mmCIF file of C-alpha atoms in Angstrom:
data_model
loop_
_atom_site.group_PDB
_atom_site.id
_atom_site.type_symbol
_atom_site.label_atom_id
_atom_site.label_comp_id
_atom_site.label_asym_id
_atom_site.label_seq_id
_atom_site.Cartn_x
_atom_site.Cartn_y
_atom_site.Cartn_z
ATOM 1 C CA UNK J 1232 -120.221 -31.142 65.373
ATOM 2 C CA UNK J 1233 -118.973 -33.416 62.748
ATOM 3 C CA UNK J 1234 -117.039 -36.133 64.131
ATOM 4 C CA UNK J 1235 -113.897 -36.299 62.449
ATOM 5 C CA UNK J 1236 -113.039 -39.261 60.493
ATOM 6 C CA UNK J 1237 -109.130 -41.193 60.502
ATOM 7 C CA UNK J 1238 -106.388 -41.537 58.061
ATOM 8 C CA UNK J 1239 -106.198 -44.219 55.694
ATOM 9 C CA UNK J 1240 -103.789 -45.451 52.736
ATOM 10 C CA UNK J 1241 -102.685 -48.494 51.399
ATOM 11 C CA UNK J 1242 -100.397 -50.217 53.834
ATOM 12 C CA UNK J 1243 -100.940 -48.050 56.880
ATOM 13 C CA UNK J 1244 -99.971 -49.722 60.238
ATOM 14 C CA UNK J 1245 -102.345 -49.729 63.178
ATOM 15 C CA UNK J 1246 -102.480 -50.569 67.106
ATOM 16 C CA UNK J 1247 -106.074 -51.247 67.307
ATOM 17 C CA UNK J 1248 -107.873 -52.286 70.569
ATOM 18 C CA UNK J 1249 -111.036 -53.665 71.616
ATOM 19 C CA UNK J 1250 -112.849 -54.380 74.659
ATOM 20 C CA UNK J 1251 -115.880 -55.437 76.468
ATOM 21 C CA UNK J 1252 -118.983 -53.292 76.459
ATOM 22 C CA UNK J 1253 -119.322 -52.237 80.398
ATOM 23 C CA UNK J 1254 -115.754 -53.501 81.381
ATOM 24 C CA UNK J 1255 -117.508 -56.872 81.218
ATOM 25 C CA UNK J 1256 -115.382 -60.351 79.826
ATOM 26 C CA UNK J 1257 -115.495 -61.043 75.878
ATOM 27 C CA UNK J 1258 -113.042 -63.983 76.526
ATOM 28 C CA UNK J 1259 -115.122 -66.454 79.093
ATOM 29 C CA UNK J 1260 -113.249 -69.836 78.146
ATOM 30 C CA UNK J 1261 -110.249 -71.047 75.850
ATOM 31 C CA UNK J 1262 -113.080 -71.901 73.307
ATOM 32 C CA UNK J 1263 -114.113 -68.631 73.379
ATOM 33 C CA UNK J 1264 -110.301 -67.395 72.201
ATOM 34 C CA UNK J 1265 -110.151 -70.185 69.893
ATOM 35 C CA UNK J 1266 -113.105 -69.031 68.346
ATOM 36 C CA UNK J 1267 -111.871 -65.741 68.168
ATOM 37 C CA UNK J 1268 -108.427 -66.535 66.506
ATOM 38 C CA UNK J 1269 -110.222 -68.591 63.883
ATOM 39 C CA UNK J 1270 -112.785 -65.712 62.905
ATOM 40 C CA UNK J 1271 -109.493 -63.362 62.626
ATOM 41 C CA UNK J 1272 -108.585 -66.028 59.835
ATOM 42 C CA UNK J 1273 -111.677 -65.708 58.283
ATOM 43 C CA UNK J 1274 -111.355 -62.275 58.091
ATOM 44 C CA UNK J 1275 -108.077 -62.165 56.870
ATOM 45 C CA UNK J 1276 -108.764 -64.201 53.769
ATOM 46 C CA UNK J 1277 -112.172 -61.794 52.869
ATOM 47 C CA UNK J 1278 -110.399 -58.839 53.859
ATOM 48 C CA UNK J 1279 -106.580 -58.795 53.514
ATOM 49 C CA UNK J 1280 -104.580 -57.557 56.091
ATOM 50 C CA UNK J 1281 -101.226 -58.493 57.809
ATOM 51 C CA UNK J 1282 -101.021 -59.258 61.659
ATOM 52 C CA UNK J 1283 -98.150 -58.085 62.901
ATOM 53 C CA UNK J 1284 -99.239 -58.833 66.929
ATOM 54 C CA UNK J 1285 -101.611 -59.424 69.137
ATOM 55 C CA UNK J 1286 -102.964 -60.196 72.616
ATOM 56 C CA UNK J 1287 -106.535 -61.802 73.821
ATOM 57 C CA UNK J 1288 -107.149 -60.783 77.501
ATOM 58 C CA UNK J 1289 -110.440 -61.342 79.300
ATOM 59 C CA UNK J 1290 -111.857 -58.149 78.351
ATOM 60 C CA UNK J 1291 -110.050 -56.537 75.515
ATOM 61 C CA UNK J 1292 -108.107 -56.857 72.682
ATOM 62 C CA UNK J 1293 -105.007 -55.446 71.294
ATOM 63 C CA UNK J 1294 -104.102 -56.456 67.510
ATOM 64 C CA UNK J 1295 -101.007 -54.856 65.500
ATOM 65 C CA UNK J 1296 -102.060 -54.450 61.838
ATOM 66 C CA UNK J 1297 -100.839 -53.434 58.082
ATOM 67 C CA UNK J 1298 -103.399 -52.939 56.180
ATOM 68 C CA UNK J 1299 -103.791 -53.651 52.370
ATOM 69 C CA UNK J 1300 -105.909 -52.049 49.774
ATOM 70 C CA UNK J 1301 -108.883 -52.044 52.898
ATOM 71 C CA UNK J 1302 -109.261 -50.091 56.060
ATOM 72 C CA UNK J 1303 -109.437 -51.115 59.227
ATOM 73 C CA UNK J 1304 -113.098 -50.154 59.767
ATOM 74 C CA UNK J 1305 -114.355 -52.865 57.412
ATOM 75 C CA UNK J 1306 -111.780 -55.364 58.486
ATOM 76 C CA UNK J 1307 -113.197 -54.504 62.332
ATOM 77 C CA UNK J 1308 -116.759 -54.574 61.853
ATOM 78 C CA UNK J 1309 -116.408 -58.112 60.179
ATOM 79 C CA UNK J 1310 -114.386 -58.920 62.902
ATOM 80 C CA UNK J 1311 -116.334 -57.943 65.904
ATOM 81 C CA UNK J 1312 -119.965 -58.936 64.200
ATOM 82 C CA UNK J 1313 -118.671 -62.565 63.673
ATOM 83 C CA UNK J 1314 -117.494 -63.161 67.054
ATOM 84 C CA UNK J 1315 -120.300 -61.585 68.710
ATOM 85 C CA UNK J 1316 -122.678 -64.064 67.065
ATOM 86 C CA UNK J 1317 -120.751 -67.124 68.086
ATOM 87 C CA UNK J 1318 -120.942 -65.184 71.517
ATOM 88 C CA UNK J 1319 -124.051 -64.119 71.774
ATOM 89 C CA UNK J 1320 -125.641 -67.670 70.608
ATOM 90 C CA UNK J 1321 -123.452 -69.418 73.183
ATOM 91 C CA UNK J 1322 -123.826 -67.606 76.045
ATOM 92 C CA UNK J 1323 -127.512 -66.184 74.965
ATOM 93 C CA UNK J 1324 -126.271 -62.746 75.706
ATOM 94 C CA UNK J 1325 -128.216 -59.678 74.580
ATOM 95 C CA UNK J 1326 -126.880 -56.739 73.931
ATOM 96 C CA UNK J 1327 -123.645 -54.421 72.643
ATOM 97 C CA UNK J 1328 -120.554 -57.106 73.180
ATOM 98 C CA UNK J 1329 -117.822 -54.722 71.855
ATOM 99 C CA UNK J 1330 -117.954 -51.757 73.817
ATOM 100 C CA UNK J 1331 -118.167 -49.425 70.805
ATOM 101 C CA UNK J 1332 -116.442 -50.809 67.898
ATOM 102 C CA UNK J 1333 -113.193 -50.371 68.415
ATOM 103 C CA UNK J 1334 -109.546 -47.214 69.327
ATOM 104 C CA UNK J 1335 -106.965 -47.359 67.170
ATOM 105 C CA UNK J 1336 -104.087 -45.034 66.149
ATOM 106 C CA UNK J 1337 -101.572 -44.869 63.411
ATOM 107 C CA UNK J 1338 -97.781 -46.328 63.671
ATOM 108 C CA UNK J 1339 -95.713 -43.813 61.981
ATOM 109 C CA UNK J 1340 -92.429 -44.746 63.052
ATOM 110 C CA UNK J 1341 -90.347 -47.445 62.903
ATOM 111 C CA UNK J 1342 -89.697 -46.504 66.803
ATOM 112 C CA UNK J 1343 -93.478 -46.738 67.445
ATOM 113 C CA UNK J 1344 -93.880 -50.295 65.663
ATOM 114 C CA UNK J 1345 -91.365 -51.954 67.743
ATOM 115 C CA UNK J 1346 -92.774 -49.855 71.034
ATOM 116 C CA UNK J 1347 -96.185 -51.039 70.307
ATOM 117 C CA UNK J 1348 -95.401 -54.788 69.391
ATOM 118 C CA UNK J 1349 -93.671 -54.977 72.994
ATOM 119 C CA UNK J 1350 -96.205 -53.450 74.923
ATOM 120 C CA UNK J 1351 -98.794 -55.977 73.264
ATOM 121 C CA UNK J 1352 -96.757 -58.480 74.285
ATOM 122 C CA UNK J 1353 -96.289 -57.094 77.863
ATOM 123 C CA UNK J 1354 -100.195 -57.249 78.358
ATOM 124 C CA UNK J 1355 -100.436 -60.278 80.490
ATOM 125 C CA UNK J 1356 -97.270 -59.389 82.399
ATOM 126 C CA UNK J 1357 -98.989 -55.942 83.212
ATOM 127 C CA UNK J 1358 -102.250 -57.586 84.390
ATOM 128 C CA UNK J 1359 -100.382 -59.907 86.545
ATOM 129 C CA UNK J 1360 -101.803 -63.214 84.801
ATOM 130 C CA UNK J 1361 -98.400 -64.434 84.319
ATOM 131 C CA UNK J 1362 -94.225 -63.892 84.804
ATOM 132 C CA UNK J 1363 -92.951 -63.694 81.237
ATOM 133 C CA UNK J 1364 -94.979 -63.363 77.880
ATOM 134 C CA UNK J 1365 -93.910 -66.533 76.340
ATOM 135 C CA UNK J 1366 -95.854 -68.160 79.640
ATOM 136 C CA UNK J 1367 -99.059 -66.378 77.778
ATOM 137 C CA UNK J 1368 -100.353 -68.521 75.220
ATOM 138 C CA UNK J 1369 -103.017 -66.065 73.769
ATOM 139 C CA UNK J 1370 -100.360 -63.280 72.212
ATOM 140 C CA UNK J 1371 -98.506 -63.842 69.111
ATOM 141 C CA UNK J 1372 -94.842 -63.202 71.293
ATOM 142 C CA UNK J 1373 -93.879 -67.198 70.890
ATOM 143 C CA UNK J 1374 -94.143 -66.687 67.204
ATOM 144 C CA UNK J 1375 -91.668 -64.016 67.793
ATOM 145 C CA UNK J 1376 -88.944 -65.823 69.803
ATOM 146 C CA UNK J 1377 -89.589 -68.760 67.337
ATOM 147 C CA UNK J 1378 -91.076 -71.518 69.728
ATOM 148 C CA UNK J 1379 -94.584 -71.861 67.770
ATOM 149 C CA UNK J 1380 -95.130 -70.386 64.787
ATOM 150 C CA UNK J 1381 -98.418 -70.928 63.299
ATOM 151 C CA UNK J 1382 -98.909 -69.023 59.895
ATOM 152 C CA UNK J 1383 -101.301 -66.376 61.396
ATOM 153 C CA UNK J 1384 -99.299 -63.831 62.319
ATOM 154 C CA UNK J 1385 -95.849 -62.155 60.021
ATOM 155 C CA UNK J 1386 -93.175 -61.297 63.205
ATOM 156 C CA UNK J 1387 -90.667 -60.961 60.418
ATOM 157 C CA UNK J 1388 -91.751 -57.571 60.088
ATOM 158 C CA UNK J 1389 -91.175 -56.284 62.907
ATOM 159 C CA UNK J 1390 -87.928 -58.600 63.623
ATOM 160 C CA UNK J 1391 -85.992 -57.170 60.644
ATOM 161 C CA UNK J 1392 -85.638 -54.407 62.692
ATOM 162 C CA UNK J 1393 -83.492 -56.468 64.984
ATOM 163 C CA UNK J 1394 -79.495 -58.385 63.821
ATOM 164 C CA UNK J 1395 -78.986 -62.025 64.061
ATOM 165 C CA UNK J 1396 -80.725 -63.403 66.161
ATOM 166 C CA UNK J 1397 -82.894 -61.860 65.438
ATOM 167 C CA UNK J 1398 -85.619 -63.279 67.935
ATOM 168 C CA UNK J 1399 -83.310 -64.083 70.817
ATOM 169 C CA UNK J 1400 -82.785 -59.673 70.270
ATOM 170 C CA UNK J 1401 -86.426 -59.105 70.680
ATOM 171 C CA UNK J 1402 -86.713 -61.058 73.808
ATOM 172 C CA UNK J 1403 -83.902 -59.087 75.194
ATOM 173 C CA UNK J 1404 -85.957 -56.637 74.147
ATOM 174 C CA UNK J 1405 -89.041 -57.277 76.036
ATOM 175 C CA UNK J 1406 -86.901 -58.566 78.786
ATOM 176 C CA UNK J 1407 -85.583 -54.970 78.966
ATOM 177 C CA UNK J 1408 -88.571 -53.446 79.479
ATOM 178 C CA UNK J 1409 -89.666 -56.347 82.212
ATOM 179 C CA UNK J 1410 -86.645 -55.543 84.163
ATOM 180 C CA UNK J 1411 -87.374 -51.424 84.410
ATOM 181 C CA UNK J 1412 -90.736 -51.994 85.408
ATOM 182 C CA UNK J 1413 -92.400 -51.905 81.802
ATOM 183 C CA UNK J 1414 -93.383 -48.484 81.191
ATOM 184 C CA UNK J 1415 -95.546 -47.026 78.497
ATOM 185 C CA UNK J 1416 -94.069 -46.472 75.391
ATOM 186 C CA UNK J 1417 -93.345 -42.976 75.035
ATOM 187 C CA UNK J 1418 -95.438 -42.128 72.033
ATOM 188 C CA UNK J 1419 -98.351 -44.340 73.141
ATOM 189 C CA UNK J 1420 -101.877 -42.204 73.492
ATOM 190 C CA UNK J 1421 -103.216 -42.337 76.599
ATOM 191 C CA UNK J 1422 -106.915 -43.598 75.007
ATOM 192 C CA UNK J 1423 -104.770 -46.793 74.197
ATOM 193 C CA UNK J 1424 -103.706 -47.542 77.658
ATOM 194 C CA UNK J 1425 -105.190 -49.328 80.112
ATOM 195 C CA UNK J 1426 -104.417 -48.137 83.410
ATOM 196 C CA UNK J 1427 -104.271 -49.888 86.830
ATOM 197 C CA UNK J 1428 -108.251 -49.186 87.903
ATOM 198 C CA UNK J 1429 -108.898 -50.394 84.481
ATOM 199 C CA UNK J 1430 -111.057 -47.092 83.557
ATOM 200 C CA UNK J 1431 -113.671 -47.153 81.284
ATOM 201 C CA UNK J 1432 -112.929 -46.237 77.406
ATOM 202 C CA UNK J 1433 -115.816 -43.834 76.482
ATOM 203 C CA UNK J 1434 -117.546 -44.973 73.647
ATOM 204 C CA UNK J 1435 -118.411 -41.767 71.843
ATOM 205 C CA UNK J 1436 -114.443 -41.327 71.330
ATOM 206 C CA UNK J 1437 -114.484 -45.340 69.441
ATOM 207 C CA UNK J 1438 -115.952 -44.156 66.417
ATOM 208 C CA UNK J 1439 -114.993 -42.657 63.526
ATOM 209 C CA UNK J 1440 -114.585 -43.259 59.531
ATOM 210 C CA UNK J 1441 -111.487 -43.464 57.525
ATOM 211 C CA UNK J 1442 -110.223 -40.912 54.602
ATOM 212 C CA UNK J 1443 -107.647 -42.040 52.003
ATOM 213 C CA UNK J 1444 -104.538 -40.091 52.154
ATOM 214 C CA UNK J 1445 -103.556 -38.820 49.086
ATOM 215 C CA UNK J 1446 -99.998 -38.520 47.467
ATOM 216 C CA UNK J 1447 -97.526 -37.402 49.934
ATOM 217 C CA UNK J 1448 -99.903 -37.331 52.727
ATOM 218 C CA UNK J 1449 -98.816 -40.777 53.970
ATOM 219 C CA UNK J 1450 -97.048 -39.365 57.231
ATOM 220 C CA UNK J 1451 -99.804 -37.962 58.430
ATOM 221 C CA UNK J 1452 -101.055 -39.360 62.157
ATOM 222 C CA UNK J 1453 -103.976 -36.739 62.267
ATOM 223 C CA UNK J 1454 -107.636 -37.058 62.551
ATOM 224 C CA UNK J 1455 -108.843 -34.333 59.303
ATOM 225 C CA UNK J 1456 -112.241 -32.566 59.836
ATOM 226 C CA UNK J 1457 -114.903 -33.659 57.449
#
């Protein structure tokens, strides 16, 4: 059976997620994280994109994307060969880092693009690594409430979504979903979430090409048979 390949157009938002091949830690040190951050700068100047949020935890990744006149497969399989050379070198590991190459699903809402920016941020909460996000300093949420920006990441976009203040109203945002025991986000699919025994992703689902939409097809959140 043909496996059927994802939606693409020109500024199509994506939650995309990575993790380690086997469960096992991509993240082993905060070198290894700096490393990573700076690679996603790399590929943002070869490969234009905008990062709208993200989270490095020990064994996965969650990024928030718009992309440009490029797809997220090529911006991904930059992304994940880079950093597994710096890994593999270091560490002299052999073998599939990336456990596949990497989920991702559409945002075709403005409901969903808030939803998902939270629950990226509410990653470390969830694990139980720390108390509030802005205590974790591996997610883009302090760029959101304003304490350190650092040019990488464009909050704005999601923040107009928000009045003045606009990031003091997406803390109490986040804060909100804290306080009634952070639940999924409603439209969230359940091959995005990581659950509390931390199952295994199968790999044969993390694969998959991109088709371009074409003129008035730029609603769809569908997978279209090749």
């Amino acid at each position: 059976m043909a496996r059927k390949p994802r939606v693409w157009y020109p500024g199509a938002c994506y939650h995309i997620m990575c993790r380690g091949n086997h469960r096992h830690n991509i993240f082993r040190d905060n070198e290894d994280r700096q490393v990573y951050m700076y690679a996603l700068r790399q590929v943002m100047e070869s490969k234009p994109f905008v990062l709208l949020s993200y989270c490095l935890m020990t064994n996965h990744i969650h990024l928030q994307i718009e992309t440009r006149e490029i797809a997220p497969g090529p911006i991904m399989k930059m992304l994940n060969m880079r950093y597994a050379l710096f890994f593999n070198k270091k560490y002299r590991f052999v073998g599939q880092l990336m456990q596949g190459r990497y989920r991702s699903e559409m945002i075709d809402s403005d409901r969903y693009q808030l939803e998902i920016s939270r629950y990226i941020h509410l990653n470390p909460v969830k694990a139980g690594i720390v108390n509030h996000p802005a205590e974790y300093c591996w997610s883009s949420y302090t760029q959101y409430t304003g304490q350190e920006p650092n040019g990488l990441c464009q909050p704005e976009k999601v923040l107009r979504y928000f009045s003045e203040p606009r990031g003091k109203r997406y803390q109490d945002f986040v804060e909100e979903a804290v306080a009634s025991g952070m639940p999924p986000p409603e439209t969230l699919p359940t091959s995005l979430l990581l659950d509390d025994e931390d199952e295994e992703i199968l790999s044969n689902n993390a694969t998959g090409d991109f088709v371009t939409a074409g003129p008035g097809d730029h609603n769809l959140n569908q997978e279209q048979e090749d």
